[in-house]
CSV table of C-alpha atoms and ligand atoms in Angstrom, one decimal:
chain,number,residue,atom,x,y,z
C,1312,MET,CA,18.5,109.4,47.8
C,1313,GLU,CA,18.4,106.2,46.2
C,1314,ASN,CA,19.4,105.8,42.7
C,1315,VAL,CA,16.5,103.7,40.8
C,1316,ILE,CA,13.5,103.6,41.7
C,1317,ILE,CA,11.1,101.2,39.9
C,1318,ILE,CA,7.6,100.5,39.5
C,1319,GLY,CA,6.2,97.3,38.8
C,1320,SER,CA,7.2,93.4,39.1
C,1321,GLY,CA,6.4,92.2,35.8
C,1322,PRO,CA,8.7,91.6,32.9
C,1323,ALA,CA,9.4,94.8,32.6
C,1324,GLY,CA,10.1,96.3,35.9
C,1325,LEU,CA,12.4,93.0,37.2
C,1326,THR,CA,14.1,92.7,34.4
C,1327,ALA,CA,15.2,96.4,34.5
C,1328,ALA,CA,16.2,95.4,38.2
C,1329,ILE,CA,18.3,93.0,37.1
C,1330,TYR,CA,20.4,95.0,34.5
C,1331,ALA,CA,20.5,98.3,37.2
C,1332,ALA,CA,21.3,95.6,40.1
C,1333,ARG,CA,24.1,94.5,37.7
C,1334,ALA,CA,25.2,98.2,37.7
C,1335,ASN,CA,25.5,98.3,41.2
C,1336,LEU,CA,23.0,101.0,41.1
C,1337,LYS,CA,20.9,99.5,43.9
C,1338,PRO,CA,17.5,99.3,43.0
C,1339,ILE,CA,14.8,99.5,44.9
C,1340,LEU,CA,11.3,97.8,42.6
C,1341,ILE,CA,7.9,98.3,44.5
C,1342,ALA,CA,6.1,95.4,43.3
C,1343,GLY,CA,2.6,96.9,43.8
C,1344,MET,CA,-0.8,94.9,44.3
C,1345,GLU,CA,-0.7,92.6,41.9
C,1346,ARG,CA,2.5,91.0,41.9
C,1347,GLY,CA,4.3,89.8,38.6
C,1348,GLY,CA,1.7,91.7,36.7
C,1349,GLN,CA,-0.3,89.7,33.6
C,1350,VAL,CA,2.1,86.8,32.2
C,1351,THR,CA,1.0,85.5,36.2
C,1352,LEU,CA,-2.2,85.0,34.6
C,1353,THR,CA,-1.3,82.5,32.6
C,1354,ASN,CA,-0.3,78.5,33.2
C,1355,ASP,CA,2.0,77.5,31.0
C,1356,LEU,CA,4.4,79.6,29.0
C,1357,GLU,CA,5.8,78.0,25.8
C,1358,ASN,CA,7.0,81.2,24.1
C,1359,TYR,CA,9.0,82.4,26.3
C,1360,PRO,CA,12.8,81.2,24.9
C,1361,GLY,CA,15.1,79.1,27.1
C,1362,PHE,CA,12.4,77.2,28.3
C,1363,PRO,CA,11.8,74.5,26.3
C,1364,ASP,CA,9.5,72.8,28.7
C,1365,GLY,CA,7.1,75.6,29.2
C,1366,LEU,CA,7.1,77.8,32.7
C,1367,GLY,CA,4.3,78.8,34.5
C,1368,GLY,CA,3.0,82.8,34.0
C,1369,PHE,CA,3.8,83.3,38.8
C,1370,GLU,CA,6.9,80.6,38.4
C,1371,MET,CA,8.0,83.0,35.9
C,1372,TYR,CA,8.3,86.0,38.3
C,1373,GLN,CA,9.4,84.1,40.9
C,1374,LEU,CA,12.3,83.1,39.0
C,1375,PHE,CA,12.4,86.5,37.9
C,1376,GLU,CA,12.8,88.2,40.9
C,1377,LYS,CA,15.1,86.4,42.8
C,1378,GLN,CA,17.3,86.9,40.2
C,1379,ALA,CA,17.0,90.6,40.2
C,1380,GLN,CA,17.6,90.1,44.4
C,1381,LYS,CA,20.5,87.7,43.6
C,1382,PHE,CA,22.5,91.2,42.9
C,1383,GLY,CA,21.0,92.9,44.9
C,1384,THR,CA,17.4,94.7,44.3
C,1385,GLU,CA,16.0,95.8,47.2
C,1386,VAL,CA,12.0,94.3,46.7
C,1387,VAL,CA,8.9,96.1,49.0
C,1388,TYR,CA,6.0,94.5,48.6
C,1389,ASP,CA,3.9,97.9,49.3
C,1390,VAL,CA,1.4,100.0,46.3
C,1391,VAL,CA,2.7,103.0,45.5
C,1392,THR,CA,0.6,105.9,45.9
C,1393,GLU,CA,1.6,109.2,45.1
C,1394,VAL,CA,4.5,110.6,43.0
C,1395,ASP,CA,6.1,114.0,41.7
C,1396,LEU,CA,8.5,113.3,38.9
C,1397,THR,CA,8.9,116.4,37.6
C,1398,GLY,CA,12.3,118.2,39.5
C,1399,GLU,CA,15.1,116.4,39.1
C,1400,VAL,CA,15.0,114.2,42.5
C,1401,LYS,CA,12.3,112.0,42.2
C,1402,THR,CA,9.4,111.7,44.9
C,1403,VAL,CA,7.7,108.5,45.1
C,1404,LYS,CA,5.4,107.6,48.0
C,1405,THR,CA,4.2,104.1,49.0
C,1406,SER,CA,1.3,103.5,51.9
C,1407,ASP,CA,4.3,103.8,54.5
C,1408,LYS,CA,7.7,105.2,53.2
C,1409,GLU,CA,8.6,108.3,51.1
C,1410,TYR,CA,11.2,107.6,49.0
C,1411,GLN,CA,13.6,110.4,46.4
C,1412,SER,CA,15.2,109.1,43.9
C,1413,LYS,CA,17.7,109.8,40.9
C,1414,VAL,CA,15.6,107.7,38.0
C,1415,VAL,CA,12.4,106.4,38.1
C,1416,ILE,CA,11.4,103.6,36.0
C,1417,ILE,CA,7.8,102.8,35.2
C,1418,ALA,CA,6.9,99.3,34.8
C,1419,THR,CA,3.3,99.3,35.5
C,1420,GLY,CA,1.9,97.1,32.7
C,1421,SER,CA,-1.3,97.1,32.0
C,1422,THR,CA,-4.7,95.4,32.3
C,1423,PRO,CA,-6.8,93.9,30.8
C,1424,LYS,CA,-10.4,95.1,30.3
C,1425,LYS,CA,-12.8,92.8,32.0
C,1426,LEU,CA,-16.4,91.2,31.0
C,1427,ASP,CA,-17.2,91.8,34.9
C,1428,VAL,CA,-19.7,88.9,34.2
C,1429,PRO,CA,-20.2,86.0,37.0
C,1430,GLY,CA,-17.9,83.5,36.4
C,1431,GLU,CA,-15.1,85.6,34.9
C,1432,LYS,CA,-12.9,85.6,37.6
C,1433,GLU,CA,-14.0,82.0,38.9
C,1434,PHE,CA,-12.3,80.4,35.3
C,1435,THR,CA,-9.6,82.5,34.7
C,1436,GLY,CA,-6.9,80.1,33.6
C,1437,LYS,CA,-9.0,78.1,33.1
C,1438,GLY,CA,-10.6,78.6,30.0
C,1439,VAL,CA,-11.1,82.2,30.3
C,1440,SER,CA,-7.7,83.3,29.0
C,1441,TYR,CA,-6.8,87.3,27.9
C,1442,CYS,CA,-3.4,86.6,25.5
C,1443,ALA,CA,-4.3,84.0,22.7
C,1444,THR,CA,0.0,83.4,21.9
C,1445,CYS,CA,0.4,82.3,25.6
C,1446,ASP,CA,-3.1,79.8,25.7
C,1447,GLY,CA,-4.5,79.1,22.2
C,1448,PHE,CA,-1.8,76.2,21.9
C,1449,PHE,CA,-3.8,74.7,24.6
C,1450,PHE,CA,-7.5,74.7,22.5
C,1451,THR,CA,-6.4,72.7,19.6
C,1452,ASP,CA,-9.2,71.3,17.7
C,1453,LYS,CA,-11.3,72.8,20.4
C,1454,HIS,CA,-14.2,75.6,20.1
C,1455,VAL,CA,-13.7,78.6,21.2
C,1456,ALA,CA,-15.2,82.2,21.2
C,1457,VAL,CA,-13.8,85.7,21.3
C,1458,ILE,CA,-15.6,89.1,23.0
C,1459,GLY,CA,-14.6,92.6,21.5
C,1460,GLY,CA,-14.9,93.8,17.4
C,1461,GLY,CA,-11.8,96.0,17.6
C,1462,ASN,CA,-8.6,95.2,16.0
C,1463,SER,CA,-7.0,93.0,19.5
C,1464,ALA,CA,-9.8,90.2,19.1
C,1465,ILE,CA,-10.4,89.9,15.0
C,1466,ASP,CA,-6.1,89.5,15.5
C,1467,GLU,CA,-6.4,87.3,18.0
C,1468,GLY,CA,-9.5,85.6,16.3
C,1469,LEU,CA,-7.2,85.0,13.1
C,1470,PHE,CA,-4.6,83.6,14.8
C,1471,LEU,CA,-6.8,80.9,17.3
C,1472,THR,CA,-7.5,79.9,14.1
C,1473,ARG,CA,-4.1,77.8,13.7
C,1474,PHE,CA,-5.7,75.5,16.3
C,1475,ALA,CA,-9.6,76.0,17.1
C,1476,LYS,CA,-11.4,73.9,15.0
C,1477,LYS,CA,-13.9,77.5,15.3
C,1478,VAL,CA,-13.4,80.5,16.5
C,1479,SER,CA,-16.8,82.3,17.7
C,1480,ILE,CA,-16.4,86.1,17.2
C,1481,ILE,CA,-18.9,87.5,19.8
C,1482,HIS,CA,-19.4,91.4,19.2
C,1483,ARG,CA,-21.4,93.6,21.0
C,1484,ARG,CA,-22.9,95.7,18.2
C,1485,ASP,CA,-23.5,94.8,14.1
C,1486,GLN,CA,-20.0,96.6,13.0
C,1487,LEU,CA,-16.6,95.7,13.4
C,1488,ARG,CA,-14.2,98.5,15.1
C,1489,ALA,CA,-11.1,96.6,13.6
C,1490,ASP,CA,-8.9,97.5,11.2
C,1491,ALA,CA,-10.9,96.4,6.9
C,1492,ILE,CA,-8.1,94.3,6.3
C,1493,LEU,CA,-8.3,92.2,9.2
C,1494,ARG,CA,-12.4,92.3,9.0
C,1495,ASP,CA,-12.0,90.5,5.8
C,1496,ARG,CA,-10.1,88.7,7.0
C,1497,ALA,CA,-12.5,87.6,9.5
C,1498,LEU,CA,-15.8,87.6,7.3
C,1499,ASN,CA,-13.9,85.0,4.8
C,1500,HIS,CA,-12.1,83.0,7.2
C,1501,GLU,CA,-13.7,79.3,7.3
C,1502,LYS,CA,-13.5,78.8,10.5
C,1503,ILE,CA,-14.8,82.1,12.1
C,1504,GLU,CA,-18.3,82.7,12.8
C,1505,LEU,CA,-19.2,86.4,13.7
C,1506,ILE,CA,-22.4,86.1,16.5
C,1507,TRP,CA,-23.8,89.9,16.2
C,1508,ASP,CA,-25.5,92.3,18.8
C,1509,THR,CA,-24.5,89.9,21.5
C,1510,VAL,CA,-23.0,89.8,25.1
C,1511,VAL,CA,-21.8,87.5,27.0
C,1512,GLU,CA,-24.1,87.5,31.1
C,1513,GLU,CA,-22.5,84.4,32.6
C,1514,ILE,CA,-19.9,82.2,31.9
C,1515,LYS,CA,-20.4,78.6,33.2
C,1516,GLY,CA,-18.6,74.8,34.0
C,1517,LYS,CA,-17.5,72.7,36.3
C,1518,GLU,CA,-13.6,72.2,36.0
C,1519,SER,CA,-13.6,74.8,33.2
C,1520,VAL,CA,-15.3,76.6,31.0
C,1521,SER,CA,-18.0,74.3,29.1
C,1522,GLU,CA,-21.0,77.0,28.2
C,1523,LEU,CA,-21.2,80.7,28.0
C,1524,VAL,CA,-25.1,82.5,28.3
C,1525,LEU,CA,-25.4,84.9,26.1
C,1526,LYS,CA,-27.9,87.7,25.1
C,1527,ASN,CA,-28.3,89.1,21.8
C,1528,VAL,CA,-29.3,93.0,22.7
C,1529,LYS,CA,-31.3,94.1,20.2
C,1530,THR,CA,-34.2,91.0,20.9
C,1531,ASN,CA,-33.4,90.6,24.3
C,1532,GLU,CA,-33.2,86.8,23.8
C,1533,THR,CA,-31.2,85.3,25.5
C,1534,SER,CA,-29.2,81.3,25.3
C,1535,THR,CA,-26.7,78.7,26.4
C,1536,PHE,CA,-24.0,77.8,24.4
C,1537,PRO,CA,-21.6,75.9,24.7
C,1538,ILE,CA,-18.2,76.6,24.3
C,1539,ASP,CA,-14.2,75.4,25.2
C,1540,GLY,CA,-13.0,78.5,25.9
C,1541,ILE,CA,-13.3,82.3,25.7
C,1542,PHE,CA,-10.3,84.5,24.9
C,1543,ILE,CA,-11.5,88.1,26.0
C,1544,PHE,CA,-10.0,91.6,24.1
C,1545,ILE,CA,-11.7,94.4,24.3
C,1546,GLY,CA,-9.4,96.4,25.2
C,1547,HIS,CA,-6.7,97.8,27.6
C,1548,TYR,CA,-6.5,100.4,30.8
C,1549,PRO,CA,-2.8,101.1,30.3
C,1550,ASN,CA,-2.0,101.6,34.3
C,1551,VAL,CA,-0.6,105.3,34.0
C,1552,ASP,CA,-3.2,106.7,36.9
C,1553,LEU,CA,-0.7,108.5,39.2
C,1554,PHE,CA,1.5,109.4,36.5
C,1555,ASP,CA,-1.3,112.2,35.5
C,1556,GLY,CA,-0.5,115.4,34.5
C,1557,GLN,CA,3.0,114.4,35.0
C,1558,ILE,CA,3.6,112.0,31.9
C,1559,ASP,CA,2.6,112.9,28.7
C,1560,LEU,CA,0.6,110.0,27.1
C,1561,GLU,CA,0.0,108.5,23.5
C,1562,SER,CA,-3.2,110.3,22.4
C,1563,ASP,CA,-5.2,107.1,20.9
C,1564,THR,CA,-4.0,104.4,23.1
C,1565,ASN,CA,-3.4,106.0,26.9
C,1566,THR,CA,-0.2,104.9,26.6
C,1567,ILE,CA,3.2,106.6,28.2
C,1568,LYS,CA,5.1,108.4,25.1
C,1569,THR,CA,8.5,107.5,25.0
C,1570,ASN,CA,11.2,107.6,22.1
C,1571,HIS,CA,12.6,104.1,21.2
C,1572,ARG,CA,15.1,104.5,24.1
C,1573,THR,CA,12.4,104.2,26.6
C,1574,HIS,CA,12.7,108.4,27.5
C,1575,THR,CA,9.6,110.1,28.5
C,1576,ASN,CA,9.3,114.0,28.4
C,1577,GLN,CA,10.4,114.3,32.0
C,1578,THR,CA,14.5,113.9,32.1
C,1579,GLY,CA,15.1,110.9,34.4
C,1580,VAL,CA,12.4,108.8,34.2
C,1581,PHE,CA,12.0,106.0,32.0
C,1582,ALA,CA,9.0,103.6,31.3
C,1583,CYS,CA,8.9,99.8,29.5
C,1584,GLY,CA,6.7,96.9,29.1
C,1585,ASP,CA,3.2,97.5,28.6
C,1586,VAL,CA,2.6,100.5,30.0
C,1587,GLN,CA,3.9,101.9,26.8
C,1588,ASP,CA,3.4,99.4,24.5
C,1589,SER,CA,0.1,99.1,22.8
C,1590,ILE,CA,1.3,96.2,20.4
C,1591,TYR,CA,3.4,93.4,21.2
C,1592,ARG,CA,2.6,93.0,24.6
C,1593,GLN,CA,4.6,89.7,25.4
C,1594,ALA,CA,7.0,88.7,28.2
C,1595,ILE,CA,9.3,88.7,26.2
C,1596,THR,CA,9.3,92.3,24.5
C,1597,ALA,CA,8.8,93.9,28.1
C,1598,ALA,CA,11.7,92.3,29.5
C,1599,GLY,CA,13.7,93.6,26.3
C,1600,SER,CA,11.9,97.4,27.0
C,1601,GLY,CA,13.0,96.8,30.7
C,1602,CYS,CA,16.8,96.2,29.7
C,1603,GLN,CA,16.8,99.2,27.7
C,1604,ALA,CA,15.3,101.4,30.3
C,1605,ALA,CA,18.0,100.0,32.9
C,1606,MET,CA,20.5,101.0,30.9
C,1607,GLU,CA,19.5,104.5,30.1
C,1608,ALA,CA,19.2,104.5,33.5
C,1609,GLU,CA,23.0,103.8,34.0
C,1610,LYS,CA,23.8,106.6,31.8
C,1611,TYR,CA,22.1,109.2,33.6
C,1612,VAL,CA,23.1,108.6,36.8
C,1613,ALA,CA,26.4,108.1,35.5
C,1614,GLU,CA,26.0,111.9,33.5
C,1615,LEU,CA,24.5,113.3,36.7
C,1616,GLU,CA,27.5,112.1,38.8
C,1617,GLY,CA,29.9,113.3,36.4
C,1618,LYS,CA,31.2,110.2,35.0
C,1619,VAL,CA,32.4,110.2,32.3
C,1620,TYR,CA,32.5,106.7,29.7
C,1621,PRO,CA,36.1,105.7,28.3
C,1622,ALA,CA,36.3,106.5,24.9
C,1623,LYS,CA,34.8,103.5,22.7
C,1624,LYS,CA,38.3,102.2,20.7
E,217,NAP,P1,-10.4,98.4,21.0
E,217,NAP,O1,-10.0,99.0,19.9
E,217,NAP,O2,-11.2,99.7,21.8
E,217,NAP,O3,-12.1,97.8,20.4
E,217,NAP,C1,-12.6,97.0,22.3
E,217,NAP,C2,-13.7,96.3,21.3
E,217,NAP,O4,-14.6,96.0,22.8
E,217,NAP,C3,-14.4,97.3,20.8
E,217,NAP,O5,-14.7,96.4,19.6
E,217,NAP,C4,-15.0,97.0,21.5
E,217,NAP,O6,-16.8,97.5,20.9
E,217,NAP,C5,-15.7,96.3,22.6
E,217,NAP,N1,-15.7,96.3,24.5
E,217,NAP,C6,-15.4,97.0,24.8
E,217,NAP,N2,-16.0,97.1,26.3
E,217,NAP,C7,-16.8,96.0,25.9
E,217,NAP,C8,-17.2,95.4,26.4
E,217,NAP,N3,-17.5,95.7,28.2
E,217,NAP,N4,-18.4,93.7,26.3
E,217,NAP,C9,-18.3,93.3,25.1
E,217,NAP,N5,-17.2,94.1,24.1
E,217,NAP,C10,-16.7,95.4,25.0
E,217,NAP,O7,-9.2,97.8,22.3
E,217,NAP,P2,-8.0,96.6,21.3
E,217,NAP,O8,-8.9,95.9,19.7
E,217,NAP,O9,-7.7,95.9,22.6
E,217,NAP,O10,-7.3,97.8,20.6
E,217,NAP,C11,-6.3,98.6,21.2
E,217,NAP,C12,-5.1,99.9,20.4
E,217,NAP,O11,-4.3,98.7,20.2
E,217,NAP,C13,-5.7,100.3,19.2
E,217,NAP,O12,-5.1,101.1,18.9
E,217,NAP,C14,-5.8,99.4,18.3
E,217,NAP,O13,-6.2,99.9,16.6
E,217,NAP,C15,-4.2,98.9,18.2
E,217,NAP,N6,-3.9,97.4,18.1
E,217,NAP,C16,-3.8,97.6,17.0
E,217,NAP,C17,-3.5,96.1,16.4
E,217,NAP,C18,-3.1,95.5,14.8
E,217,NAP,O14,-2.7,96.4,14.1
E,217,NAP,N7,-2.6,94.4,14.4
E,217,NAP,C19,-3.8,94.7,16.6
E,217,NAP,C20,-3.9,94.8,17.9
E,217,NAP,C21,-4.2,96.4,18.3
E,217,NAP,P3,-17.8,98.9,20.8
E,217,NAP,O15,-16.8,98.7,19.1
E,217,NAP,O16,-18.9,98.1,20.5
E,217,NAP,O17,-16.8,99.6,21.0
């Protein structure tokens, strides 16, 4: 019987592992398919405190993992295929092993929805980005496109005006889904242009993105559109499929429902990072909630074992 199994190897999962390991819980962290999570999509992380010269996303993942292992986390490079989180003893199956654990910490993150057009994968990190906070600075005085018409697209488009000389928001309909206040700000911003009824058919470039092939969905006309970068905000999928029917989700965002202390509806199951956060989605906030989840796990295991904390004086 394990004390703690952590599912996911992004900043949330690995921070939970560091804290759980330092609490002598000997956690097992199952890294999953996309080791390091979304942060590894970022070339240069300049807003994580403590790294004034920036840090590559993948490098950050390696440092987090090294720190977690240093204190005794066992990192398993496998994928969780099935879980049973309903009883006091939790079962977690990977492709070649079955674990029993007192606690499960869910840190499976979320996956940005992709356009699924030619060039998108090839130029990810080379002009294609899913994070304005991470990459906006690199487009100072450049012309960027933002894809989407929801709150994220408009919010991030407005954020990008701090750097870019022009932001073209390209939306597939002729109405924005975003809240009125954001909509008005975008429509009245001198650096923002709205391109309606238009989808991206292809992303082109050499070393990095230089042009988009666009199609007007009403006229079916295609055109080329010179651009320095493209930010795609067409929604996220919280990675929750594994927990279907066992863990309660928020009805509007599909993120895992937790209380303010990372507790899910199942006793002994905690959730942290992007899988339970539809608002901030930053490495630092994910790490913070990973810390909370591990501290809650420690408390829960101590309670299970009948240990009583000495009263605070
Ligand atoms: P969202 O509300 O689902 O919006 C996604 C947008 O992308 C929609 O405009 C959609 O177009 C478009 N889209 C989807 N698939 C597309 C495709 N294949 N090609 C082109 N466009 C596509 O997602 P979100 O903006 O990430 O927001 C997620 C949640 O977080 C929402 O509840 C939102 O309110 C919340 N949020 C809030 C704030 C804030 O309050 N400041 C900021 C960010 C996010 P259609 O409109 O045609 O469907």
